[in-house]
Amino acid sequence: MGGGTLEGVHTVLTVAGSLDAESVRERERAAPRWVWADTRAVYPALVRAGVRLARCHDLTLTEALLLAHDGRYGEAHSAQAAFARLHGLPVPETGDGPAAKQDTLFEPERTELGAAELAEVHADQRRRIAALPEPGRFRLLVAAESAGALLAAEMAHDGMPWRRDAHDELLTELLGPRPVHGMRPARLQALADEVAAAFGHPVNPDSPQQLVKAFKGAGLQIGSTRSWEIKKLGHPAAAPLLAYKELARLHSFHGWTWADQWVRDGRFRPEYVVAGVVSGRWATSGGGALQIPKVMRKVVVADDGWALIVADAAQLEPRVLAAMAGDAGLAEAAGEIDLYSALAASFGGERENAKLAMLSAMYGGTGGDAAKVLAVMRQRFPQAYRFVEDAAKAGEDGKVVRSWLGRTSPPPSGHWRELVSGPEGARAARDRGRFTRNFVVQATAAEWALALLAVLRGRLPEPARLVFFQHDEVMVHCPLDLVEEVAAAVAASAAEATRLLFGSTPVRFPMEAVAVSRYSDAK
DNA sequence: CACTATCGCGCC
DNA sequence: AAATGGCGCGATAGTG
């Protein structure tokens, strides 16, 4: 593999149907860009056969990006649908519904299009991209998104190291021995009993309704059973209830049943969904890989003689904002390793205040001291401030916004348009403004991360493997003697991702890699 | 019975 | 302290 995954001209091989691993391996030697309808339908079988490909163009993912850019978010975007539109034929409603998903997961390649038709779709997509205001950026987006699709299939195959024995030990320590199916573990039952005893009558701690009623019976009015609200109560049921909630979640989300389903042969293999989130972040369709509780990270252990290289981009979103907005002052602060401290210095205030101002600007926060620190932000970093304000205004006005590389936010729904002209209109507008304000930053941060992944994937020495990716964090599993080489590859990839997106910018994107045996030792 | 909505909380 | 964005997921409770 090597560089050039995202840039440059390559031989184009348009392929349809299921592919023979041997001939694919042979043709890969010319370093082509593989063009196919849907990576999910083609690549997993190749990966199982031991094939790894450097680059591809995923027609389905690209079609979704192009349609959204054209204000047609959410329309059917399969290669077949694209071909039908191109020829004025009825568009098959394959879309992304649950049924379509089932097909791609369990059926072999079912595309009715041959290589020639796919080549037509590809040529059409290239024309449409060339006609965009920023074709170079969009090409980068398409290449990175497609590389992500390759990687998602590879990570699903390779899996993250997961020690089943350590997991079982941890669960037993926290919950008691594994209960027979459908029963509460002993520790959970004991806590549930304590809660009931504190109320003086049976209460199901899993039922918010029953809890609200029980507290009401005890003379305590609560608006919800969120833990911060429970915490404020002096009631004797509060402590065991909070303990119950925490452990019950662990049991139901990452307990024994979860492990039975998702951990095999010492590996956790989640199903990643590339661009599953509107902002371009990945989602998962099972296994909850993006919500692994911190307490569980001690069971993620490198194989003997191997290490986990864990790296996350520090304060990625504010740095992305600094680079996009071209705000000289903010960019200067973002040239430091600890952005918030640099911000505080330039603010003339506390680090915490600087952080709050930054997050409020990006998320649309207004609570607490947000308004006060935002005023300072507006004065000190006017360009950055205006950048997110413009995005918010566009959202309030019902317009779409775009990321740096051209990913487009969903247009407002019909429901929203009704709401906005009704009595609650101002609120609906503000809500959407917060969404678009955040979209431009979150989506661009996702693009930076995607570019990093694509570059890093191409730079990893064999047999190192990317085994986990979570928004702004990556994990590589590699033999101990490759630790330094992999860590250097991570740093170089971060620099390359920055160059690819922003060219020369004073903004730094620190991504320090640490080598550990256990994931929990990484932070 | 199957399906959907709501709640609440884990992660970023 | 609780009027910041994005998600997935499971249990309960309500609906057809």
mmCIF file of N, CA, C and O in Angstrom, chain A residues 167-202:
data_model
loop_
_atom_site.group_PDB
_atom_site.id
_atom_site.type_symbol
_atom_site.label_atom_id
_atom_site.label_comp_id
_atom_site.label_asym_id
_atom_site.label_seq_id
_atom_site.Cartn_x
_atom_site.Cartn_y
_atom_site.Cartn_z
ATOM 1 N N HIS A 167 -13.314 -10.646 31.211
ATOM 2 C CA HIS A 167 -14.651 -10.053 31.175
ATOM 3 C C HIS A 167 -15.567 -10.763 32.169
ATOM 4 O O HIS A 167 -16.269 -10.129 32.971
ATOM 5 N N ASP A 168 -15.543 -12.088 32.122
ATOM 6 C CA ASP A 168 -16.373 -12.879 33.022
ATOM 7 C C ASP A 168 -16.001 -12.602 34.487
ATOM 8 O O ASP A 168 -16.873 -12.437 35.348
ATOM 9 N N GLU A 169 -14.700 -12.509 34.739
ATOM 10 C CA GLU A 169 -14.220 -12.233 36.088
ATOM 11 C C GLU A 169 -14.719 -10.872 36.576
ATOM 12 O O GLU A 169 -15.166 -10.736 37.715
ATOM 13 N N LEU A 170 -14.633 -9.885 35.702
ATOM 14 C CA LEU A 170 -15.071 -8.536 36.058
ATOM 15 C C LEU A 170 -16.571 -8.515 36.363
ATOM 16 O O LEU A 170 -17.015 -7.921 37.347
ATOM 17 N N LEU A 171 -17.346 -9.170 35.511
ATOM 18 C CA LEU A 171 -18.794 -9.210 35.732
ATOM 19 C C LEU A 171 -19.118 -9.893 37.051
ATOM 20 O O LEU A 171 -19.961 -9.431 37.829
ATOM 21 N N THR A 172 -18.433 -10.998 37.316
ATOM 22 C CA THR A 172 -18.693 -11.742 38.549
ATOM 23 C C THR A 172 -18.341 -10.907 39.771
ATOM 24 O O THR A 172 -19.066 -10.899 40.769
ATOM 25 N N GLU A 173 -17.243 -10.179 39.653
ATOM 26 C CA GLU A 173 -16.816 -9.332 40.763
ATOM 27 C C GLU A 173 -17.853 -8.235 41.042
ATOM 28 O O GLU A 173 -18.156 -7.926 42.190
ATOM 29 N N LEU A 174 -18.403 -7.661 39.978
ATOM 30 C CA LEU A 174 -19.327 -6.538 40.152
ATOM 31 C C LEU A 174 -20.767 -6.978 40.400
ATOM 32 O O LEU A 174 -21.511 -6.322 41.115
ATOM 33 N N LEU A 175 -21.171 -8.084 39.763
ATOM 34 C CA LEU A 175 -22.585 -8.462 39.750
ATOM 35 C C LEU A 175 -22.894 -9.756 40.490
ATOM 36 O O LEU A 175 -24.051 -10.035 40.773
ATOM 37 N N GLY A 176 -21.870 -10.536 40.762
ATOM 38 C CA GLY A 176 -22.094 -11.883 41.272
ATOM 39 C C GLY A 176 -21.997 -12.877 40.133
ATOM 40 O O GLY A 176 -21.824 -12.495 38.979
ATOM 41 N N PRO A 177 -22.103 -14.176 40.458
ATOM 42 C CA PRO A 177 -21.960 -15.198 39.425
ATOM 43 C C PRO A 177 -23.020 -15.056 38.334
ATOM 44 O O PRO A 177 -24.081 -14.481 38.576
ATOM 45 N N ARG A 178 -22.714 -15.578 37.168
ATOM 46 C CA ARG A 178 -23.677 -15.511 36.070
ATOM 47 C C ARG A 178 -24.965 -16.208 36.463
ATOM 48 O O ARG A 178 -24.963 -17.376 36.843
ATOM 49 N N PRO A 179 -26.099 -15.504 36.388
ATOM 50 C CA PRO A 179 -27.379 -16.107 36.777
ATOM 51 C C PRO A 179 -27.950 -16.924 35.623
ATOM 52 O O PRO A 179 -27.498 -16.797 34.485
ATOM 53 N N VAL A 180 -28.939 -17.760 35.930
ATOM 54 C CA VAL A 180 -29.641 -18.436 34.839
ATOM 55 C C VAL A 180 -30.377 -17.365 34.046
ATOM 56 O O VAL A 180 -30.758 -16.325 34.568
ATOM 57 N N HIS A 181 -30.569 -17.651 32.797
ATOM 58 C CA HIS A 181 -31.110 -16.657 31.871
ATOM 59 C C HIS A 181 -32.407 -16.041 32.387
ATOM 60 O O HIS A 181 -33.309 -16.735 32.834
ATOM 61 N N GLY A 182 -32.486 -14.723 32.323
ATOM 62 C CA GLY A 182 -33.706 -14.031 32.718
ATOM 63 C C GLY A 182 -33.743 -13.631 34.180
ATOM 64 O O GLY A 182 -34.623 -12.898 34.594
ATOM 65 N N MET A 183 -32.788 -14.119 34.952
ATOM 66 C CA MET A 183 -32.757 -13.764 36.370
ATOM 67 C C MET A 183 -31.800 -12.593 36.588
ATOM 68 O O MET A 183 -30.860 -12.395 35.834
ATOM 69 N N ARG A 184 -32.053 -11.844 37.674
ATOM 70 C CA ARG A 184 -31.117 -10.791 38.050
ATOM 71 C C ARG A 184 -29.911 -11.420 38.724
ATOM 72 O O ARG A 184 -30.070 -12.314 39.548
ATOM 73 N N PRO A 185 -28.735 -10.926 38.418
ATOM 74 C CA PRO A 185 -27.565 -11.367 39.172
ATOM 75 C C PRO A 185 -27.740 -11.012 40.650
ATOM 76 O O PRO A 185 -28.457 -10.061 40.984
ATOM 77 N N ALA A 186 -27.046 -11.758 41.510
ATOM 78 C CA ALA A 186 -27.259 -11.637 42.956
ATOM 79 C C ALA A 186 -27.086 -10.201 43.456
ATOM 80 O O ALA A 186 -27.898 -9.696 44.235
ATOM 81 N N ARG A 187 -26.035 -9.554 43.004
ATOM 82 C CA ARG A 187 -25.757 -8.194 43.501
ATOM 83 C C ARG A 187 -26.863 -7.226 43.086
ATOM 84 O O ARG A 187 -27.258 -6.348 43.855
ATOM 85 N N LEU A 188 -27.364 -7.387 41.853
ATOM 86 C CA LEU A 188 -28.449 -6.515 41.395
ATOM 87 C C LEU A 188 -29.712 -6.759 42.211
ATOM 88 O O LEU A 188 -30.426 -5.821 42.576
ATOM 89 N N GLN A 189 -29.979 -8.049 42.471
ATOM 90 C CA GLN A 189 -31.181 -8.376 43.242
ATOM 91 C C GLN A 189 -31.088 -7.791 44.650
ATOM 92 O O GLN A 189 -32.065 -7.248 45.178
ATOM 93 N N ALA A 190 -29.897 -7.862 45.225
ATOM 94 C CA ALA A 190 -29.713 -7.318 46.583
ATOM 95 C C ALA A 190 -29.982 -5.814 46.599
ATOM 96 O O ALA A 190 -30.636 -5.301 47.517
ATOM 97 N N LEU A 191 -29.478 -5.123 45.575
ATOM 98 C CA LEU A 191 -29.704 -3.674 45.506
ATOM 99 C C LEU A 191 -31.182 -3.363 45.274
ATOM 100 O O LEU A 191 -31.731 -2.422 45.852
ATOM 101 N N ALA A 192 -31.830 -4.158 44.422
ATOM 102 C CA ALA A 192 -33.264 -3.962 44.187
ATOM 103 C C ALA A 192 -34.040 -4.160 45.486
ATOM 104 O O ALA A 192 -34.984 -3.414 45.785
ATOM 105 N N ASP A 193 -33.628 -5.140 46.263
ATOM 106 C CA ASP A 193 -34.284 -5.390 47.558
ATOM 107 C C ASP A 193 -34.074 -4.214 48.515
ATOM 108 O O ASP A 193 -34.991 -3.826 49.244
ATOM 109 N N GLU A 194 -32.875 -3.650 48.493
ATOM 110 C CA GLU A 194 -32.603 -2.489 49.349
ATOM 111 C C GLU A 194 -33.498 -1.314 48.979
ATOM 112 O O GLU A 194 -33.992 -0.591 49.848
ATOM 113 N N VAL A 195 -33.665 -1.127 47.671
ATOM 114 C CA VAL A 195 -34.521 -0.036 47.208
ATOM 115 C C VAL A 195 -35.951 -0.255 47.709
ATOM 116 O O VAL A 195 -36.585 0.658 48.258
ATOM 117 N N ALA A 196 -36.429 -1.479 47.528
ATOM 118 C CA ALA A 196 -37.796 -1.790 47.966
ATOM 119 C C ALA A 196 -37.940 -1.580 49.472
ATOM 120 O O ALA A 196 -38.939 -1.022 49.940
ATOM 121 N N ALA A 197 -36.919 -2.028 50.222
ATOM 122 C CA ALA A 197 -36.974 -1.890 51.681
ATOM 123 C C ALA A 197 -37.014 -0.414 52.080
ATOM 124 O O ALA A 197 -37.735 -0.030 53.009
ATOM 125 N N ALA A 198 -36.247 0.399 51.363
ATOM 126 C CA ALA A 198 -36.207 1.826 51.691
ATOM 127 C C ALA A 198 -37.565 2.485 51.455
ATOM 128 O O ALA A 198 -37.938 3.426 52.151
ATOM 129 N N PHE A 199 -38.305 1.987 50.485
ATOM 130 C CA PHE A 199 -39.644 2.527 50.229
ATOM 131 C C PHE A 199 -40.705 1.860 51.091
ATOM 132 O O PHE A 199 -41.803 2.377 51.254
ATOM 133 N N GLY A 200 -40.377 0.672 51.578
ATOM 134 C CA GLY A 200 -41.348 -0.064 52.390
ATOM 135 C C GLY A 200 -42.339 -0.854 51.560
ATOM 136 O O GLY A 200 -43.320 -1.389 52.084
ATOM 137 N N HIS A 201 -42.115 -0.905 50.247
ATOM 138 C CA HIS A 201 -42.984 -1.713 49.381
ATOM 139 C C HIS A 201 -42.228 -2.040 48.098
ATOM 140 O O HIS A 201 -41.256 -1.340 47.759
ATOM 141 N N PRO A 202 -42.672 -3.040 47.345
ATOM 142 C CA PRO A 202 -41.948 -3.438 46.139
ATOM 143 C C PRO A 202 -41.970 -2.342 45.067
ATOM 144 O O PRO A 202 -43.013 -1.726 44.836
#
